[in-house]
């Protein structure tokens, strides 16, 4: 893809603001500093071929990004500027563009994922070779990297004391919005945004999007959530209720600033707000943890569980992915993920636990599948969530506490409302039968288990004992070594 900029290289000095997982022009640390520089600011987004080339053509995230960029483009035009988009490897593209725009400094926000750290180091080196600078700013978290440590200056591996320290440290200045209203914008010739097809993706992917994209989309969701926040602690575990915020994609792509999100809940004036704030702190807990332990993206944190001998049956993995395990709550969850790119948090816990402790499949297989499908996929939270459910991570669920998918289903979807929405073949079953049709005393006459809906592929009690033995043996082995 080519960019239409005046050639040869622009003479007037500029600065470049490189947007990545921060697709907004409001309360944006890097943009604020770029605008403060006194030089005209040009904003760029790179469609990173090193990431996009490995994604399936129906990936829902690219549609979300494009819609968010469209909204950015409209806002930049109101400032008399344009969003530049390029397609390629940022390690080459950013220095080329900086050279073209005569930009001495490139401003961007920090990204703590292992691959992003490597990329930013390479871009920084490449810019330095041209005598230019990459300036990075903290933006996507309140506390980054090693800002919150134990008294012994060690990273936290347990959430509650981390949260206590986080709450003791936060000050009003930490959530003060960055002013992005003063400064000069680069007047640029009109830039056309690519469409999904040009990037190699299907237009239909957009129809899966449940969340409105862009900064405006985030503001709408935030406003809708504001009156609900006080009941969050009571409603958040019920997937059929509108109890949660649905803001995760916006926090992932930075169409919402974390400072604005935290400001909604801190200082907390209700149990609901305090519980929601806790979830935002979990996000930071996992981010700092991955930064300290990047190896946990690939391996279990607990040494005893690094080489658990999972049988890893391919046919069971396929049934789990397809929502065909015969366990209605798990199947409804997986179908929600496949259809929309979203899965409710309670269901992420149930379906992850089921994969590892009922189907005895390595948590990394599930983590990878979620990484492909989730609109809000975030490496730190996904790895953290999977290692929590698999009992292999920091501050994880103890291995002997195994979710019973039937009990969970009865508790958190008591009427079977959520199951009926995603598993329509069970719609005629009553609320007693729907959670475990094979145990029902009576089923509708027209319904045949095994024909209209699969019989359970495993027996929970049997698998539970196998899982307990597998973990116990690995623990004993470690102790003996
Ligand atoms: C196996 C598993 C995988 C997960 N993968 C991801 C992922 O890839 N990306 C992701 O953002 N979250 C992930 N989570 C955490 C959580 O499920 C989602 O953040 C949440 O469901 C998003 O919905 P929401 O925005 O309505 O959340 P809300 O309940 O409204 O919470 C507000 C925000 O807090 C953060 N948050 C909430 N719960 C958690 C949590 N347990 N850990 C970390 N942050 C949290 C999110 O940013 C979320 O948007 C995962 C959890 C599990 C158990």
Coordinates of C-alpha atoms and ligand atoms in Angstrom, one line a residue:
X1 CA 0.0 0.0 0.0
X2 CA 1.3 3.4 -0.9
X3 CA 0.9 6.6 1.0
X4 CA 0.2 9.8 -0.9
X5 CA 2.5 12.4 0.6
X6 CA 4.3 15.2 -1.3
X7 CA 7.6 14.1 -2.7
X8 CA 10.4 14.6 -2.3
X9 CA 10.8 14.6 1.4
X10 CA 8.9 17.4 3.3
X11 CA 11.2 20.3 4.3
X12 CA 9.3 21.6 7.3
X13 CA 10.2 19.7 10.5
X14 CA 7.4 17.6 11.9
X15 CA 6.9 15.1 14.7
X16 CA 5.3 11.7 14.2
X17 CA 2.8 10.2 16.6
X18 CA 2.7 6.4 16.0
X19 CA -0.7 5.0 17.1
X20 CA -0.8 1.3 18.1
X21 CA -3.0 0.0 20.9
X22 CA -4.2 3.6 21.6
X23 CA -6.6 4.4 18.8
X24 CA -8.0 7.7 20.1
X25 CA -7.0 11.4 20.1
X26 CA -8.3 12.1 23.6
X27 CA -6.4 11.7 26.9
X28 CA -3.5 10.2 25.0
X29 CA 0.0 10.5 26.6
X30 CA 2.1 10.3 23.5
X31 CA -0.1 12.6 21.5
X32 CA -0.1 15.1 24.3
X33 CA 3.7 15.2 24.3
X34 CA 3.9 15.3 20.5
X35 CA 1.5 18.3 20.5
X36 CA 3.6 20.0 23.2
X37 CA 6.6 19.8 21.0
X38 CA 5.5 22.9 19.1
X39 CA 6.0 21.2 15.7
X40 CA 3.2 20.0 13.4
X41 CA 2.0 16.5 14.4
X42 CA 1.3 13.8 11.9
X43 CA -0.4 10.6 13.1
X44 CA 0.3 7.2 11.6
X45 CA -1.1 3.7 12.0
X46 CA 0.9 0.7 10.6
X47 CA -1.0 -2.3 9.4
X48 CA 1.7 -4.6 10.7
X49 CA 2.2 -7.3 8.1
X50 CA 4.2 -9.4 10.7
X51 CA 0.9 -9.7 12.7
X52 CA -1.8 -9.5 9.9
X53 CA -0.2 -12.2 7.7
X54 CA -0.9 -14.9 10.3
X55 CA -4.6 -14.0 10.9
X56 CA -7.5 -15.8 9.3
X57 CA -9.5 -13.7 6.7
X58 CA -12.6 -13.5 8.9
X59 CA -10.6 -12.0 11.9
X60 CA -13.0 -9.6 13.7
X61 CA -10.3 -7.5 15.2
X62 CA -9.2 -6.0 11.9
X63 CA -12.7 -4.7 11.3
X64 CA -12.8 -3.2 14.8
X65 CA -9.4 -1.5 14.1
X66 CA -10.5 -0.2 10.7
X67 CA -13.8 1.2 12.1
X68 CA -11.8 2.9 14.9
X69 CA -9.4 4.4 12.4
X70 CA -12.3 5.7 10.3
X71 CA -13.5 7.6 13.4
X72 CA -9.9 8.9 14.0
X73 CA -9.7 10.0 10.4
X74 CA -12.9 12.0 10.7
X75 CA -11.6 13.7 13.9
X76 CA -8.2 14.5 12.4
X77 CA -9.9 16.1 9.4
X78 CA -11.7 18.4 11.8
X79 CA -8.2 19.5 12.9
X80 CA -7.1 20.0 9.2
X81 CA -4.9 16.9 9.3
X82 CA -5.1 13.3 8.0
X83 CA -4.4 9.9 9.4
X84 CA -1.5 8.2 7.5
X85 CA -1.8 4.4 7.2
X86 CA 0.9 2.2 5.9
X87 CA 1.1 -1.6 5.4
X88 CA 4.3 -3.4 6.2
X89 CA 6.8 -4.1 8.9
X90 CA 7.0 -1.1 11.3
X91 CA 10.7 -1.6 11.8
X92 CA 11.1 -0.5 8.2
X93 CA 8.0 1.7 7.7
X94 CA 8.4 4.0 10.7
X95 CA 12.0 5.2 9.9
X96 CA 11.0 5.6 6.3
X97 CA 8.0 7.8 7.2
X98 CA 10.0 9.7 9.8
X99 CA 12.5 10.5 7.1
X100 CA 9.8 11.4 4.6
X101 CA 8.1 13.8 7.0
X102 CA 11.4 15.2 8.3
X103 CA 10.4 14.1 11.8
X104 CA 13.3 14.1 14.3
X105 CA 11.1 12.5 17.0
X106 CA 8.6 9.7 16.9
X107 CA 6.2 9.6 19.8
X108 CA 4.4 6.4 20.9
X109 CA 2.9 4.8 23.9
X110 CA 4.6 1.9 25.7
X111 CA 3.5 -1.6 24.9
X112 CA 4.7 -4.3 27.3
X113 CA 4.0 -7.5 25.3
X114 CA 7.2 -9.4 24.6
X115 CA 6.9 -9.0 20.8
X116 CA 6.1 -5.3 21.1
X117 CA 9.2 -4.7 23.3
X118 CA 11.4 -6.4 20.6
X119 CA 9.7 -4.4 17.8
X120 CA 10.1 -1.1 19.7
X121 CA 13.7 -1.8 20.4
X122 CA 14.3 -2.5 16.7
X123 CA 12.5 0.7 15.6
X124 CA 14.4 2.7 18.1
X125 CA 17.7 1.4 16.9
X126 CA 16.8 2.0 13.3
X127 CA 15.7 5.6 14.0
X128 CA 18.8 6.2 16.0
X129 CA 20.9 5.1 13.0
X130 CA 19.3 8.1 11.2
X131 CA 19.8 10.4 14.2
X132 CA 16.2 10.2 15.2
X133 CA 14.5 9.3 18.5
X134 CA 11.6 7.1 19.5
X135 CA 10.0 8.5 22.7
X136 CA 7.8 6.2 24.6
X137 CA 5.2 7.1 27.3
X138 CA 3.2 5.2 29.8
X139 CA -0.4 5.2 28.7
X140 CA -2.3 1.9 28.8
X141 CA -2.0 1.3 32.6
X142 CA -2.0 3.3 35.7
X143 CA 1.1 1.4 37.1
X144 CA 3.5 -0.2 34.7
X145 CA 6.3 -2.8 34.8
X146 CA 8.0 -2.6 38.3
X147 CA 6.2 0.5 39.6
X148 CA 4.4 -1.7 42.2
X149 CA 6.7 -4.1 44.0
X150 CA 6.7 -5.9 47.3
X151 CA 8.6 -4.5 50.3
X152 CA 11.5 -6.8 49.2
X153 CA 11.4 -5.1 45.8
X154 CA 10.1 -8.3 44.1
X155 CA 7.3 -8.5 41.6
X156 CA 4.0 -9.6 43.1
X157 CA 2.7 -13.0 42.3
X158 CA -0.4 -12.8 44.6
X159 CA -3.2 -10.5 43.6
X160 CA -4.6 -9.3 46.9
X161 CA -1.5 -7.6 48.3
X162 CA -0.8 -6.2 44.8
X163 CA -4.2 -4.6 44.8
X164 CA -3.8 -3.3 48.3
X165 CA -0.5 -1.6 47.3
X166 CA -2.1 -0.3 44.0
X167 CA -4.9 1.3 45.9
X168 CA -2.5 2.8 48.5
X169 CA -0.4 4.3 45.7
X170 CA -3.0 5.8 43.3
X171 CA -3.3 9.6 43.4
X172 CA -5.8 11.9 41.6
X173 CA -2.9 13.0 39.4
X174 CA -2.6 9.4 38.1
X175 CA -6.0 9.6 36.4
X176 CA -5.8 13.2 35.2
X177 CA -6.5 13.3 31.5
X178 CA -3.8 14.3 29.1
X179 CA -4.8 17.5 27.3
X180 CA -4.7 16.9 23.5
X181 CA -6.4 20.1 22.5
X182 CA -3.4 22.5 22.2
X183 CA -0.7 22.3 19.5
X184 CA -0.3 22.1 15.8
X185 CA -1.5 19.4 13.5
X186 CA 0.3 18.6 10.2
X187 CA -1.7 19.7 7.2
X188 CA -1.5 16.7 4.9
X189 CA -3.0 15.7 1.5
X190 CA -6.0 13.5 1.7
X191 CA -5.2 9.9 2.7
X192 CA -7.5 7.0 1.9
X193 CA -8.0 4.3 4.4
X194 CA -7.7 0.8 3.0
X195 CA -10.8 -1.4 3.1
X196 CA -10.9 -4.9 4.7
X197 CA -10.7 -6.5 1.3
X198 CA -7.5 -4.6 0.4
X199 CA -5.9 -5.8 3.6
X200 CA -6.9 -9.4 2.7
X201 CA -9.9 -9.8 5.1
X202 CA -13.6 -10.5 4.5
X203 CA -16.0 -7.6 4.7
X204 CA -18.5 -9.9 6.5
X205 CA -16.2 -10.0 9.5
X206 CA -17.6 -6.6 10.4
X207 CA -21.1 -8.0 10.8
X208 CA -19.8 -10.0 13.8
X209 CA -18.9 -6.9 15.7
X210 CA -21.2 -6.4 18.7
X211 CA -19.2 -3.5 20.2
X212 CA -19.4 -0.1 18.6
X213 CA -15.8 0.8 17.6
X214 CA -13.8 3.9 18.1
X215 CA -13.6 6.4 20.9
X216 CA -17.3 7.3 20.4
X217 CA -18.2 3.7 20.7
X218 CA -16.3 3.4 24.0
X219 CA -18.0 6.6 25.3
X220 CA -21.4 5.1 24.5
X221 CA -20.7 1.9 26.4
X222 CA -19.2 3.8 29.3
X223 CA -22.3 6.0 29.6
X224 CA -24.5 2.9 29.4
X225 CA -22.5 1.2 32.1
X226 CA -22.3 4.1 34.5
X227 CA -25.8 3.6 36.0
X228 CA -25.2 -0.2 36.1
X229 CA -21.8 -0.1 37.9
X230 CA -23.4 -0.1 41.4
X231 CA -25.0 -3.5 40.7
X232 CA -21.9 -4.9 39.0
X233 CA -20.9 -7.2 42.0
X234 CA -24.4 -8.7 42.0
X235 CA -24.9 -9.1 38.2
X236 CA -21.5 -9.7 36.7
X237 CA -21.6 -13.5 36.9
X238 CA -24.8 -14.0 35.0
X239 CA -24.1 -14.2 31.2
X240 CA -27.8 -13.7 30.3
X241 CA -27.9 -10.4 32.2
X242 CA -26.3 -7.2 31.1
X243 CA -24.2 -7.0 34.2
X244 CA -20.7 -6.3 32.8
X245 CA -19.3 -3.3 30.9
X246 CA -18.3 -4.9 27.6
X247 CA -15.4 -2.4 27.5
X248 CA -12.5 -4.9 27.1
X249 CA -12.0 -4.4 23.4
X250 CA -11.8 -0.6 24.0
X251 CA -9.2 -1.1 26.7
X252 CA -7.3 -3.5 24.4
X253 CA -7.2 -1.1 21.4
X254 CA -7.0 2.0 23.5
X255 CA -10.2 3.5 22.1
X256 CA -10.9 4.2 25.8
X257 CA -8.2 5.6 28.1
X258 CA -7.5 3.6 31.3
X259 CA -7.6 6.8 33.2
X260 CA -11.1 7.6 32.2
X261 CA -12.2 4.0 33.0
X262 CA -10.6 4.2 36.5
X263 CA -12.1 7.6 37.1
X264 CA -15.5 5.9 36.9
X265 CA -14.8 3.7 39.8
X266 CA -12.2 5.5 41.9
X267 CA -12.6 6.6 44.6
X268 CA -15.2 3.8 44.9
X269 CA -18.5 4.9 46.3
X270 CA -20.3 1.5 46.1
X271 CA -19.5 -2.2 46.3
X272 CA -20.3 -2.5 42.6
X273 CA -17.7 0.2 41.7
X274 CA -15.1 -1.3 44.0
X275 CA -15.6 -4.7 42.4
X276 CA -15.3 -3.3 38.9
X277 CA -12.1 -1.4 39.9
X278 CA -10.7 -4.7 41.2
X279 CA -11.1 -6.1 37.7
X280 CA -9.2 -3.2 36.2
X281 CA -6.5 -3.9 38.8
X282 CA -6.4 -7.6 37.8
X283 CA -5.7 -6.4 34.3
X284 CA -2.6 -4.4 35.6
X285 CA -1.6 -7.3 37.8
X286 CA -1.4 -9.6 34.8
X287 CA 0.4 -7.0 32.7
X288 CA 3.1 -6.5 35.3
X289 CA 3.4 -10.2 35.8
X290 CA 3.9 -10.9 32.1
X291 CA 6.4 -8.1 31.9
X292 CA 8.4 -9.8 34.7
X293 CA 7.8 -13.3 33.4
X294 CA 7.5 -13.2 29.6
X295 CA 8.3 -17.0 29.6
X296 CA 4.8 -17.6 31.0
X297 CA 3.3 -16.9 27.7
X298 CA 4.6 -20.2 26.6
X299 CA 5.0 -22.3 29.8
X300 CA 3.3 -22.9 33.1
X301 CA 4.5 -20.6 35.9
X302 CA 4.4 -23.3 38.6
X303 CA 7.5 -25.5 38.0
X304 CA 5.7 -28.7 39.0
X305 CA 3.2 -28.2 36.2
X306 CA 5.5 -27.3 33.3
X307 CA 5.3 -30.8 31.8
X308 CA 1.9 -32.2 32.8
X309 CA 1.3 -35.3 30.7
X310 CA -2.0 -34.3 29.1
X311 CA -3.4 -36.9 26.7
X312 CA -4.5 -34.0 24.4
X313 CA -7.1 -35.7 22.3
X314 CA -7.6 -34.0 19.0
X315 CA -11.3 -35.1 18.6
X316 CA -12.2 -33.7 22.0
X317 CA -10.4 -30.4 21.3
X318 CA -12.4 -30.1 18.1
X319 CA -15.7 -30.8 19.9
X320 CA -14.8 -28.1 22.5
X321 CA -13.9 -25.6 19.7
X322 CA -17.1 -26.3 17.9
X323 CA -19.4 -26.2 20.9
X324 CA -20.3 -29.9 20.6
X325 CA -19.2 -31.4 23.9
X326 CA -22.7 -32.2 25.1
X327 CA -22.3 -29.9 28.1
X328 CA -24.7 -27.2 27.3
X329 CA -23.1 -24.3 29.2
X330 CA -19.7 -25.0 27.7
X331 CA -21.2 -25.4 24.2
X332 CA -23.1 -22.1 24.5
X333 CA -20.0 -20.3 25.7
X334 CA -17.9 -21.6 22.8
X335 CA -20.6 -20.8 20.2
X336 CA -20.8 -17.3 21.7
X337 CA -17.1 -16.9 21.2
X338 CA -17.2 -18.3 17.6
X339 CA -20.1 -16.1 16.6
X340 CA -19.2 -12.9 18.2
X341 CA -15.5 -12.8 19.3
X342 CA -16.8 -12.3 22.9
X343 CA -17.2 -14.7 25.8
X344 CA -18.5 -13.7 29.2
X345 CA -15.9 -13.9 32.0
X346 CA -17.8 -16.6 34.0
X347 CA -18.0 -18.7 30.8
X348 CA -14.3 -18.2 30.1
X349 CA -13.6 -19.7 33.5
X350 CA -16.0 -22.6 33.0
X351 CA -14.9 -23.4 29.4
X352 CA -11.2 -23.1 30.2
X353 CA -11.5 -25.3 33.3
X354 CA -13.5 -27.8 31.2
X355 CA -10.8 -28.0 28.5
X356 CA -8.0 -28.6 31.0
X357 CA -9.7 -30.6 33.8
X358 CA -12.5 -32.5 32.0
X359 CA -10.9 -33.0 28.6
X360 CA -7.3 -33.1 29.9
X361 CA -6.0 -30.8 27.2
X362 CA -3.0 -28.5 27.6
X363 CA -4.1 -25.0 28.6
X364 CA -1.8 -23.6 25.8
X365 CA -4.1 -25.1 23.2
X366 CA -7.1 -23.3 24.7
X367 CA -5.1 -20.1 25.1
X368 CA -4.1 -20.1 21.4
X369 CA -7.7 -20.7 20.4
X370 CA -8.9 -17.8 22.5
X371 CA -6.1 -15.7 21.1
X372 CA -7.4 -16.3 17.6
X373 CA -11.0 -15.6 18.4
X374 CA -11.3 -13.0 21.1
X375 CA -11.9 -9.4 20.0
X376 CA -10.5 -8.3 23.3
X377 CA -7.5 -10.7 23.1
X378 CA -4.8 -9.4 25.3
X379 CA -1.8 -11.7 25.9
X380 CA -1.3 -10.8 29.6
X381 CA -5.0 -11.3 30.6
X382 CA -5.5 -14.3 28.4
X383 CA -2.4 -16.2 29.6
X384 CA -3.2 -15.0 33.1
X385 CA -6.8 -16.2 32.8
X386 CA -5.8 -19.6 31.3
X387 CA -3.1 -20.3 33.8
X388 CA -5.5 -19.3 36.6
X389 CA -8.1 -21.8 35.3
X390 CA -5.5 -24.5 34.7
X391 CA -4.0 -24.0 38.2
X392 CA -0.6 -23.6 36.6
X393 CA -0.2 -19.8 37.1
X394 CA 0.4 -17.2 39.8
X395 CA -2.4 -16.9 42.3
X396 CA -4.3 -19.6 40.4
X397 CA -7.3 -21.7 41.3
X398 CA -5.9 -24.6 43.4
X399 CA -5.7 -27.8 41.2
X400 CA -8.2 -29.7 43.4
X401 CA -10.9 -27.0 43.0
X402 CA -12.5 -28.2 39.8
X403 CA -15.6 -26.5 38.3
X404 CA -18.6 -28.7 37.9
X405 CA -20.1 -27.5 34.6
X406 CA -23.6 -28.6 35.6
X407 CA -23.6 -26.9 39.0
X408 CA -22.1 -23.8 37.4
X409 CA -24.7 -23.8 34.7
X410 CA -27.6 -24.1 37.3
X411 CA -26.1 -21.4 39.4
X412 CA -25.3 -18.8 36.8
X413 CA -27.8 -19.5 34.1
X414 CA -30.7 -20.8 36.2
X415 CA -33.4 -20.4 33.7
X416 CA -31.2 -21.7 30.8
X417 CA -31.8 -18.4 29.0
X418 CA -28.2 -18.0 27.9
X419 CA -28.0 -21.6 26.8
X420 CA -31.2 -21.3 24.7
X421 CA -29.8 -18.3 22.9
X422 CA -26.6 -20.0 21.7
X423 CA -27.8 -23.7 21.6
X424 CA -31.2 -23.3 19.9
X425 CA -31.5 -27.1 19.6
X426 CA -32.1 -27.2 23.3
X427 CA -34.7 -24.4 23.3
X428 CA -37.5 -26.8 24.0
X429 CA -36.0 -28.2 27.2
X430 CA -37.2 -26.9 30.5
X431 CA -35.0 -25.3 33.1
X432 CA -34.5 -28.5 34.9
X433 CA -33.4 -30.5 31.9
X434 CA -31.4 -28.0 30.0
X435 CA -28.2 -28.0 32.1
X436 CA -27.7 -31.8 31.7
X437 CA -30.1 -33.3 29.2
X438 CA -28.7 -36.8 29.7
X439 CA -29.7 -36.7 33.4
X440 CA -33.3 -35.5 32.7
X441 CA -36.2 -37.7 33.8
X442 CA -38.3 -36.4 30.9
X443 CA -37.3 -34.8 27.6
X444 CA -39.6 -33.3 25.0
X445 CA -41.0 -36.1 22.8
X446 CA -39.5 -34.6 19.6
X447 CA -36.0 -34.3 21.1
X448 CA -33.5 -37.0 20.7
X449 CA -30.2 -36.8 22.6
X450 CA -27.4 -37.9 20.4
X451 CA -29.3 -36.9 17.3
X452 CA -30.4 -33.3 17.9
X453 CA -27.7 -32.5 20.4
X454 CA -24.6 -34.6 21.3
X455 CA -24.5 -36.8 24.4
X456 CA -21.7 -35.7 26.7
X457 CA -18.3 -36.7 25.3
X458 CA -16.9 -37.3 28.8
X459 CA -18.2 -38.1 32.2
X460 CA -17.4 -35.2 34.5
X461 CA -16.8 -37.3 37.7
X462 CA -14.5 -39.7 35.9
X463 CA -12.5 -37.0 34.3
X464 CA -12.3 -35.1 37.5
X465 CA -10.6 -38.0 39.2
X466 CA -8.1 -38.3 36.3
X467 CA -7.3 -34.6 36.5
X468 CA -6.7 -34.8 40.2
X469 CA -4.4 -37.8 39.8
X470 CA -2.5 -36.0 37.0
X471 CA -1.8 -32.9 39.0
X472 CA -1.2 -34.8 42.2
X473 CA 1.4 -37.0 40.6
X474 CA 3.2 -34.0 39.0
X475 CA 3.3 -32.3 42.4
X476 CA 4.7 -35.4 44.1
X477 CA 7.3 -35.9 41.3
X478 CA 8.5 -32.3 41.8
X479 CA 8.7 -32.8 45.6
X480 CA 10.8 -36.0 45.0
X481 CA 13.2 -34.4 42.5
Ligands
LIG1 C1 -9.5 -18.0 30.3 C2 -9.6 -16.5 30.4 C3 -9.1 -15.8 29.3 C4 -9.3 -14.4 29.3 N1 -8.8 -13.7 28.2 C5 -8.8 -12.3 28.2 C6 -8.3 -11.5 27.2 O1 -7.7 -12.1 26.2 N2 -8.4 -10.2 27.2 C7 -9.1 -9.6 28.3 O2 -9.2 -8.3 28.2 N3 -9.5 -10.3 29.3 C8 -9.5 -11.6 29.3 N4 -10.0 -12.3 30.4 C9 -10.6 -11.6 31.5 C10 -12.1 -11.3 31.4 O3 -12.8 -12.4 31.1 C11 -12.4 -10.2 30.4 O4 -11.6 -9.1 30.6 C12 -13.9 -9.8 30.5 O5 -14.7 -10.9 30.3 C13 -14.2 -8.7 29.5 O6 -15.5 -8.3 29.5 P1 -15.9 -6.9 30.1 O7 -15.2 -5.8 29.4 O8 -17.4 -6.8 30.0 O9 -15.4 -6.9 31.6 P2 -15.9 -6.2 32.9 O10 -16.4 -7.3 33.8 O11 -16.7 -5.0 32.7 O12 -14.5 -5.8 33.5 C14 -13.9 -4.5 33.2 C15 -12.5 -4.6 32.6 O13 -11.6 -5.2 33.6 C16 -10.7 -6.0 33.0 N5 -10.9 -7.4 33.5 C17 -12.0 -8.0 33.9 N6 -11.8 -9.2 34.4 C18 -10.5 -9.4 34.2 C19 -9.6 -10.5 34.5 N7 -10.1 -11.7 35.1 N8 -8.3 -10.4 34.2 C20 -7.8 -9.3 33.7 N9 -8.6 -8.2 33.4 C21 -9.9 -8.3 33.6 C22 -11.0 -6.0 31.5 O14 -10.1 -5.0 30.9 C23 -12.4 -5.5 31.5 O15 -12.8 -4.9 30.3 C24 -9.9 -13.7 30.4 C25 -10.4 -14.5 31.5 C26 -10.2 -15.9 31.4 C27 -10.8 -16.7 32.6

